[in-house]
Short mmCIF file of C-alpha atoms in Angstrom, two decimals:
data_model
loop_
_atom_site.label_atom_id
_atom_site.label_comp_id
_atom_site.label_asym_id
_atom_site.label_seq_id
_atom_site.Cartn_x
_atom_site.Cartn_y
_atom_site.Cartn_z
CA MET A 1 -55.65 88.70 102.86
CA SER A 2 -52.34 89.11 101.31
CA SER A 3 -50.85 86.59 98.38
CA ARG A 4 -48.02 84.10 99.16
CA PRO A 5 -44.89 84.37 97.28
CA ASP A 6 -45.57 80.96 96.04
CA ASP A 7 -48.78 81.86 94.67
CA ASP A 8 -47.16 84.80 92.67
CA ALA A 9 -44.46 82.39 91.27
CA SER A 10 -47.09 80.16 90.32
CA ALA A 11 -49.06 82.75 88.34
CA LEU A 12 -45.75 84.09 86.71
CA GLY A 13 -45.16 80.46 85.54
CA ARG A 14 -48.43 79.98 84.18
CA SER A 15 -48.26 83.28 81.98
CA LEU A 16 -44.76 82.16 80.60
CA GLY A 17 -45.58 78.72 80.06
CA THR A 18 -43.30 77.73 82.93
CA SER A 19 -45.68 76.53 85.53
CA HIS A 20 -43.79 73.34 85.72
CA LEU A 21 -40.63 75.00 86.92
CA PRO A 22 -39.72 76.07 90.26
CA ALA A 23 -40.28 79.67 91.32
CA PRO A 24 -36.69 80.68 91.20
CA GLN A 25 -36.25 79.49 87.61
CA ALA A 26 -39.61 80.97 86.58
CA ARG A 27 -38.12 84.46 87.83
CA ARG A 28 -34.92 83.73 85.86
CA SER A 29 -36.75 83.17 82.65
CA TYR A 30 -39.11 86.20 83.02
CA ALA A 31 -35.85 88.35 83.38
CA ILE A 32 -34.30 86.93 80.36
CA ALA A 33 -37.13 87.62 78.20
CA LEU A 34 -37.49 91.22 79.54
CA ALA A 35 -33.81 91.82 78.62
CA ILE A 36 -34.41 90.47 75.10
CA GLY A 37 -37.19 92.61 74.45
CA GLY A 38 -35.39 95.56 75.80
CA GLY A 39 -32.34 94.96 73.41
CA SER A 40 -34.66 94.47 70.37
CA LEU A 41 -36.34 97.96 71.12
CA ALA A 42 -32.69 99.55 71.68
CA VAL A 43 -31.59 98.10 68.18
CA PHE A 44 -34.67 99.31 66.35
CA ALA A 45 -34.30 102.73 68.04
CA LEU A 46 -30.62 103.09 67.04
CA GLY A 47 -31.31 102.13 63.50
CA GLY A 48 -34.03 104.68 63.23
CA LEU A 49 -31.77 107.31 64.59
CA LEU A 50 -29.00 106.50 61.99
CA TYR A 51 -31.47 106.50 59.19
CA TRP A 52 -32.69 109.72 60.24
CA ARG A 53 -29.17 111.46 60.40
CA ALA A 54 -28.26 110.05 57.02
CA ARG A 55 -31.34 111.46 55.54
CA SER A 56 -30.61 114.81 56.99
CA GLU A 57 -27.03 115.03 55.52
CA MET A 58 -28.19 114.02 52.11
CA ASN A 59 -27.97 116.58 49.32
CA ASP A 60 -30.98 116.43 47.10
CA VAL A 61 -29.37 119.06 44.72
CA ALA A 62 -27.67 117.53 41.57
CA LEU A 63 -24.18 118.13 41.45
CA ALA A 64 -24.37 119.40 37.67
CA SER A 65 -26.33 122.22 38.85
CA SER A 66 -24.04 123.40 41.81
CA ALA A 67 -21.21 126.01 40.93
CA LYS A 68 -17.79 124.47 40.93
CA SER A 69 -14.77 126.20 42.69
CA VAL A 70 -11.85 127.00 40.13
CA THR A 71 -8.52 129.24 40.17
CA VAL A 72 -8.24 131.67 37.28
CA VAL A 73 -5.31 134.06 36.30
CA GLU A 74 -5.63 136.91 33.91
CA ALA A 75 -4.32 136.61 30.44
CA ARG A 76 -1.56 139.01 29.62
CA ALA A 77 -0.35 140.85 26.44
CA SER A 78 2.94 139.87 24.93
CA THR A 79 4.90 139.51 21.81
CA PHE A 80 6.01 136.48 20.03
CA ARG A 81 8.98 135.78 17.83
CA PRO A 82 9.49 132.23 16.77
CA HIS A 83 13.04 130.65 17.31
CA ARG A 84 14.74 127.47 16.82
CA HIS A 85 16.60 125.31 19.34
CA TYR A 86 19.53 123.34 18.24
CA VAL A 87 22.07 121.00 20.14
CA ALA A 88 25.70 121.71 19.40
CA THR A 89 29.14 120.56 20.37
CA VAL A 90 32.01 122.62 21.61
CA GLU A 91 35.16 121.70 19.55
CA PRO A 92 38.76 123.21 19.80
CA TRP A 93 40.19 125.35 16.79
CA VAL A 94 42.53 122.60 16.22
CA GLN A 95 43.69 119.37 17.72
CA ALA A 96 46.18 116.59 17.47
CA ALA A 97 46.89 113.17 18.69
CA ILE A 98 50.74 112.97 18.99
CA GLY A 99 52.77 109.76 18.77
CA PRO A 100 55.44 107.98 16.32
CA GLN A 101 54.64 108.00 12.65
CA PHE A 102 57.43 105.70 11.19
CA ILE A 103 58.81 103.74 14.18
CA ALA A 104 57.82 101.38 16.78
CA ALA A 105 59.72 101.73 20.22
CA TYR A 106 59.46 101.85 23.69
CA VAL A 107 58.64 105.07 25.45
CA ASP A 108 61.33 106.65 27.33
CA THR A 109 60.06 109.72 28.78
CA VAL A 110 56.72 111.63 28.85
CA LEU A 111 57.10 115.29 30.00
CA VAL A 112 53.53 116.57 30.17
CA ARG A 113 50.21 115.45 31.87
CA PRO A 114 46.68 116.69 31.06
CA GLY A 115 45.84 120.15 31.64
CA ALA A 116 49.75 121.49 31.14
CA PHE A 117 50.13 124.26 28.32
CA ALA A 118 52.76 123.68 25.69
CA GLU A 119 54.17 125.94 23.23
CA ARG A 120 55.03 125.11 19.62
CA GLY A 121 58.34 123.00 19.32
CA GLN A 122 58.34 121.96 23.06
CA ILE A 123 59.33 118.27 23.54
CA LEU A 124 56.38 116.35 24.88
CA ALA A 125 57.70 112.75 24.92
CA THR A 126 60.75 110.77 23.76
CA LEU A 127 61.44 107.01 22.46
CA ASP A 128 64.20 104.62 23.13
CA CYS A 129 65.64 104.65 19.62
CA ARG A 130 69.16 103.41 19.99
CA ASP A 131 68.64 100.96 17.34
CA ALA A 132 67.43 103.47 14.78
CA THR A 133 70.27 105.88 15.89
CA ALA A 134 72.84 103.04 15.10
CA THR A 135 71.21 102.24 11.91
CA GLN A 136 71.46 106.05 10.89
CA SER A 137 75.24 106.16 11.68
CA ALA A 138 75.89 103.14 9.66
CA VAL A 139 73.91 104.53 6.55
CA ALA A 140 75.73 107.80 6.84
CA MET A 141 79.28 106.14 6.95
CA GLN A 142 78.24 103.89 4.11
CA ALA A 143 77.15 107.18 2.14
CA ARG A 144 80.19 108.86 3.07
CA ALA A 145 82.45 105.91 1.78
CA ILE A 146 80.43 105.58 -1.61
CA ASP A 147 80.89 109.62 -1.99
CA ALA A 148 84.61 109.25 -1.65
CA LYS A 149 84.95 106.15 -4.13
CA GLN A 150 82.36 108.03 -6.74
CA LYS A 151 84.66 111.22 -6.62
CA ALA A 152 87.90 109.29 -7.28
CA LEU A 153 86.32 107.16 -10.13
CA ALA A 154 85.01 110.61 -11.50
CA ASN A 155 88.52 112.03 -11.58
CA GLU A 156 90.02 108.93 -13.03
CA ALA A 157 87.43 108.99 -15.94
CA SER A 158 88.26 112.61 -16.39
CA ARG A 159 91.91 111.97 -16.98
CA ILE A 160 91.23 108.97 -19.12
CA THR A 161 88.91 110.99 -21.30
CA SER A 162 91.48 113.68 -21.64
CA LEU A 163 94.05 111.12 -22.96
CA LEU A 164 91.55 109.97 -25.89
CA GLU A 165 92.72 112.93 -28.09
CA GLY A 166 96.10 111.75 -28.35
CA GLY A 167 95.33 108.27 -28.71
CA TYR A 168 96.92 107.07 -25.72
CA VAL A 169 93.81 105.03 -24.39
CA ALA A 170 91.16 103.25 -26.07
CA PRO A 171 87.48 104.67 -26.18
CA ASN A 172 86.20 101.54 -24.64
CA GLU A 173 88.20 102.00 -21.56
CA ALA A 174 87.25 105.70 -21.24
CA GLU A 175 83.63 104.71 -21.50
CA GLN A 176 84.04 101.92 -18.85
CA LYS A 177 85.40 104.38 -16.32
CA LEU A 178 82.90 107.11 -17.00
CA ALA A 179 80.05 104.06 -16.40
CA GLY A 180 81.73 103.12 -13.14
CA SER A 181 81.64 106.90 -12.01
CA GLU A 182 77.96 107.08 -12.91
CA SER A 183 77.17 103.79 -11.28
CA GLN A 184 78.83 104.89 -8.01
CA LEU A 185 76.84 108.29 -8.25
CA SER A 186 73.49 106.37 -8.46
CA GLU A 187 74.47 104.41 -5.38
CA LEU A 188 75.57 107.32 -3.48
CA LYS A 189 71.94 108.91 -4.18
CA SER A 190 70.35 105.57 -3.31
CA THR A 191 72.12 105.44 0.12
CA GLN A 192 71.57 109.09 0.71
CA ALA A 193 67.84 108.29 0.31
CA ARG A 194 68.35 105.73 2.79
CA LEU A 195 69.96 107.99 5.07
CA ALA A 196 66.88 110.46 4.67
CA GLY A 197 64.62 107.57 5.84
CA THR A 198 66.64 106.92 8.90
CA SER A 199 66.78 110.43 9.84
CA LEU A 200 63.01 110.47 9.75
CA ALA A 201 62.99 107.52 12.17
CA VAL A 202 65.34 109.17 14.36
CA ASN A 203 63.60 112.52 14.29
CA ASP A 204 60.22 110.40 15.22
CA CYS A 205 61.80 109.65 18.59
CA ILE A 206 61.44 112.94 19.85
CA LEU A 207 57.54 114.21 19.73
CA ARG A 208 57.05 117.73 19.92
CA ALA A 209 54.05 120.18 20.12
CA PRO A 210 52.81 121.06 16.61
CA PHE A 211 51.29 124.27 18.06
CA ASP A 212 50.62 126.16 21.03
CA GLY A 213 47.98 124.55 23.10
CA GLU A 214 46.97 122.39 26.21
CA VAL A 215 47.58 118.74 26.79
CA SER A 216 43.94 117.12 26.86
CA SER A 217 44.89 113.60 27.50
CA ARG A 218 48.03 111.25 28.19
CA THR A 219 47.42 107.69 26.90
CA ALA A 220 50.96 106.11 27.42
CA ASP A 221 53.71 106.09 30.07
CA PRO A 222 57.43 105.30 30.03
CA GLY A 223 57.90 101.77 29.22
CA ALA A 224 54.78 101.35 27.04
CA PHE A 225 55.56 100.10 23.54
CA VAL A 226 53.90 102.11 20.79
CA ARG A 227 53.74 101.62 17.04
CA PRO A 228 52.91 104.28 14.20
CA GLY A 229 49.67 105.67 14.75
CA ASN A 230 49.53 104.93 18.50
CA PRO A 231 49.09 108.17 20.41
CA ILE A 232 50.93 109.31 23.44
CA VAL A 233 49.29 112.61 24.31
CA SER A 234 46.81 114.73 22.83
CA MET A 235 46.60 118.60 22.49
CA VAL A 236 43.91 121.06 21.82
CA ASP A 237 44.24 124.81 21.07
CA ARG A 238 41.20 126.44 22.68
CA SER A 239 42.28 130.27 21.90
CA THR A 240 39.20 129.92 19.57
CA VAL A 241 36.51 127.53 19.90
CA ARG A 242 34.06 126.19 17.23
CA VAL A 243 30.52 125.46 18.27
CA THR A 244 29.20 123.14 15.56
CA ALA A 245 25.90 121.52 14.93
CA GLU A 246 23.68 119.84 12.46
CA VAL A 247 20.23 121.27 11.24
CA SER A 248 17.42 119.65 9.20
CA GLU A 249 17.43 120.56 5.47
CA GLY A 250 14.22 122.63 6.10
CA ASP A 251 16.14 125.19 8.28
CA PHE A 252 18.88 125.86 5.72
CA SER A 253 17.63 129.23 5.01
CA ASP A 254 17.57 130.11 8.84
CA VAL A 255 21.20 129.34 9.42
CA GLY A 256 23.07 131.36 7.06
CA PRO A 257 26.59 132.78 7.53
CA GLY A 258 26.16 136.02 9.71
CA THR A 259 23.04 134.77 11.47
CA PRO A 260 23.12 135.84 15.39
CA VAL A 261 22.93 132.98 17.75
CA ARG A 262 22.39 132.86 21.51
CA ILE A 263 24.56 130.07 22.98
CA LYS A 264 24.49 128.49 26.58
CA MET A 265 27.17 126.14 27.61
CA LEU A 266 25.71 123.31 29.48
CA ALA A 267 29.06 122.70 31.05
CA THR A 268 29.33 125.71 32.73
CA GLY A 269 25.98 127.43 32.44
CA GLN A 270 27.47 130.51 30.81
CA GLU A 271 25.68 132.35 28.24
CA THR A 272 27.22 134.05 25.30
CA SER A 273 26.37 135.21 21.67
CA GLY A 274 27.95 134.60 18.23
CA THR A 275 27.26 134.61 14.58
CA ILE A 276 27.33 131.65 12.06
CA ALA A 277 30.89 131.85 10.55
CA ARG A 278 30.34 129.18 7.86
CA LEU A 279 27.60 126.73 6.65
CA SER A 280 28.21 123.61 4.52
CA PRO A 281 26.68 123.78 1.00
CA ALA A 282 25.83 120.08 1.06
CA ALA A 283 23.53 118.17 3.15
CA SER A 284 24.72 114.78 4.58
CA GLU A 285 23.46 111.71 2.48
CA SER A 286 22.53 109.60 5.51
CA THR A 287 20.94 112.09 7.80
CA ARG A 288 19.85 114.87 5.32
CA THR A 289 21.33 117.59 7.63
CA VAL A 290 23.49 120.39 6.96
CA HIS A 291 26.53 121.26 9.14
CA PHE A 292 27.19 124.84 10.42
CA GLU A 293 29.94 126.23 12.67
CA ILE A 294 30.24 129.30 15.06
CA ASP A 295 33.49 130.84 16.08
CA LEU A 296 34.02 131.88 19.52
CA PRO A 297 37.22 133.90 20.53
CA ASP A 298 38.23 132.25 24.08
CA PRO A 299 41.58 133.79 25.03
CA ARG A 300 40.98 132.85 28.65
CA ARG A 301 40.09 129.24 27.67
CA GLN A 302 37.00 129.14 29.90
CA PHE A 303 34.86 126.94 27.54
CA PRO A 304 35.56 123.16 27.90
CA VAL A 305 35.69 121.30 24.47
CA GLY A 306 33.95 118.18 23.59
CA THR A 307 30.89 119.52 25.87
CA THR A 308 27.27 120.56 24.77
CA ALA A 309 25.86 123.90 23.99
CA ASP A 310 22.29 124.92 23.42
CA LEU A 311 21.66 127.25 20.54
CA SER A 312 18.80 129.60 19.97
CA ILE A 313 18.34 131.27 16.63
CA ASP A 314 15.28 134.09 16.08
CA VAL A 315 13.21 133.53 12.99
CA GLY A 316 10.86 136.02 11.50
CA ALA A 317 9.74 139.29 13.26
CA PRO A 318 8.09 139.66 16.48
CA GLN A 319 4.09 139.57 16.47
CA ALA A 320 1.35 140.31 19.14
CA ALA A 321 0.21 137.47 21.21
CA THR A 322 -1.65 136.57 24.60
CA ALA A 323 0.40 134.88 27.33
CA VAL A 324 -1.30 132.27 29.59
CA PRO A 325 0.37 129.51 31.80
CA SER A 326 0.93 126.27 30.15
CA THR A 327 -1.28 124.60 32.65
CA ALA A 328 -4.32 126.55 31.63
CA ALA A 329 -4.47 124.83 28.17
CA GLU A 330 -5.02 121.48 26.68
CA ILE A 331 -2.67 121.35 23.37
CA ARG A 332 -3.65 119.29 20.19
CA GLY A 333 -1.43 120.10 17.25
CA ASP A 334 -1.33 123.95 16.76
CA LYS A 335 -4.59 124.49 18.72
CA ALA A 336 -5.04 125.06 22.36
CA THR A 337 -8.42 124.77 24.51
CA VAL A 338 -9.04 126.88 27.54
CA PHE A 339 -11.90 127.75 29.74
CA VAL A 340 -12.47 131.58 30.28
CA VAL A 341 -14.74 132.67 33.25
CA ASP A 342 -17.39 135.05 32.05
CA GLY A 343 -19.64 136.06 34.92
CA ASP A 344 -20.34 132.82 36.66
CA ARG A 345 -20.05 130.72 33.76
CA ALA A 346 -17.02 128.90 32.14
CA LYS A 347 -16.92 129.14 28.50
CA LYS A 348 -14.68 126.73 26.36
CA VAL A 349 -12.33 128.77 23.99
CA VAL A 350 -10.23 127.16 21.13
CA VAL A 351 -7.42 129.42 20.03
CA ALA A 352 -4.07 129.01 17.74
CA VAL A 353 -1.02 128.27 19.48
CA GLU A 354 1.89 130.72 18.63
CA GLY A 355 4.56 129.06 20.82
CA GLU A 356 5.61 128.08 24.43
CA GLU A 357 8.65 129.03 26.62
CA GLY A 358 9.27 128.54 30.06
CA GLY A 359 5.99 127.24 31.44
CA THR A 360 4.12 130.16 29.49
CA LEU A 361 1.92 129.57 26.56
CA PHE A 362 1.79 132.33 23.65
CA VAL A 363 -1.74 131.87 21.91
CA ASP A 364 -3.39 134.15 19.25
CA PRO A 365 -4.63 137.61 20.44
CA LEU A 366 -8.22 136.52 19.68
CA LEU A 367 -8.10 135.64 23.44
CA LYS A 368 -8.47 138.94 24.82
CA THR A 369 -6.09 140.42 27.36
CA GLY A 370 -7.38 140.43 30.82
CA SER A 371 -9.59 137.15 30.24
CA ARG A 372 -9.73 135.13 33.27
CA VAL A 373 -8.49 131.87 32.40
CA VAL A 374 -8.98 128.65 34.56
CA ILE A 375 -5.78 127.05 35.60
CA GLN A 376 -7.10 124.82 38.44
CA GLY A 377 -10.21 122.65 38.22
CA ARG A 378 -10.20 122.79 34.46
CA SER A 379 -10.58 119.06 34.07
CA LEU A 380 -13.83 118.83 35.79
CA LEU A 381 -15.50 121.71 33.73
CA ASN A 382 -17.89 121.40 30.82
CA ASP A 383 -18.89 124.25 28.33
CA ASP A 384 -21.16 126.78 30.34
CA ASP A 385 -20.92 125.27 33.77
CA ARG A 386 -21.53 127.51 36.88
CA VAL A 387 -18.35 128.26 38.54
CA VAL A 388 -17.11 129.97 41.80
CA ALA A 389 -13.70 131.65 40.68
CA LYS A 390 -10.74 132.58 42.96
CA LEU A 391 -8.39 135.05 41.17
CA GLU A 392 -4.61 134.28 41.50
CA ALA A 393 -1.77 136.41 40.72
CA ALA A 394 -0.35 135.88 37.24
CA VAL A 395 2.93 134.30 36.95
CA PRO A 396 5.48 136.60 35.49
CA ILE A 397 6.49 135.99 31.80
CA PRO A 398 9.99 134.72 31.49
CA SER A 399 12.31 137.55 30.65
CA SER A 400 13.77 135.72 27.65
CA SER A 401 10.23 135.35 26.39
CA ASN A 402 9.09 138.83 26.65
CA SER A 403 10.08 139.38 22.98
CA VAL A 404 10.87 135.71 21.88
CA ALA A 405 9.24 132.57 22.21
CA ALA A 406 9.75 129.15 20.69
CA SER A 407 7.63 128.26 17.81
CA PRO A 408 5.76 124.79 17.67
CA ARG A 409 7.36 122.24 15.73
CA PRO A 410 5.51 119.75 13.53
#
């Protein structure tokens, strides 16, 4: 005999404790319970899977015992010669600020502009000096009148003096005439001196080039009022330029006259060479630096003055050295610490620094040529770490450093 659906629902209700619920509600509660149970099992299964995967990818080997990847280059043989670098100024051979010296007046004309070439004696500017010209004419006429009067008095004194022998005139009268002539002569000389002064003022109204050169600046235009000492134009002579620099007193013996110098003009990028022409025998009291100059002939006037130049002076004789990239070393004072790969181990080596130039470090030859020096991964290394090295092509040594390198400064 088959059971009825109502009987099945009643049995399900008793098992779930929902016998008091109607049969449809009891079946719904049963389905919810099954869903909750199945979801819990799925969550536990997923957690277990994730745990297994994490454990399978975990590295049980200590990182310190694993080989570290580094990049190395081979140390190269080179030579080292210390040199000094100085910052210098390019100055003209002569320069002048041209303006009135004795007179204050309005500018009438300015005939040149910056860049113009002027020959010695060429007129550069003129001033409105009508008042000075009139004064000069008046003083000149006054001097002429005094001169004529003085000549007349001198002649009269001469005639009266000749009459003294015959007793025709008193000695007192002759002396008075002679004194009058001498007084007029003194007044004439005083007036001539005033005339010379007014002539200087008139000549000051025409400004001329004091030498062959170029106009470097123009600071006044027609209509401007200028006083003595106010420049209207400035000139420079660049046929020869002077490269001047100041060095510390400790380098005095390195910059003597005749010392060869390599020069780089920062304004144009041109490189040239010269020799020290003169050296000051005394240091500055305030800075304790010594002044020296280099003369460079520049007939084409290609070096701008007032600009900066970089000077390099060799010191001592070339010495053997080992060249490595600057990135391969940690420098402290005059010592450099590098890591050298020996087999599969990295060894820490400390060597003396000779100098540095253009990204290349020159060290004591105790670091053997051909040693594989670590350039990448160095910061993660300790002495005697295991490494896996990748050899990289060595960076060429700068051509300027094949025989010369800058020495470390204290």
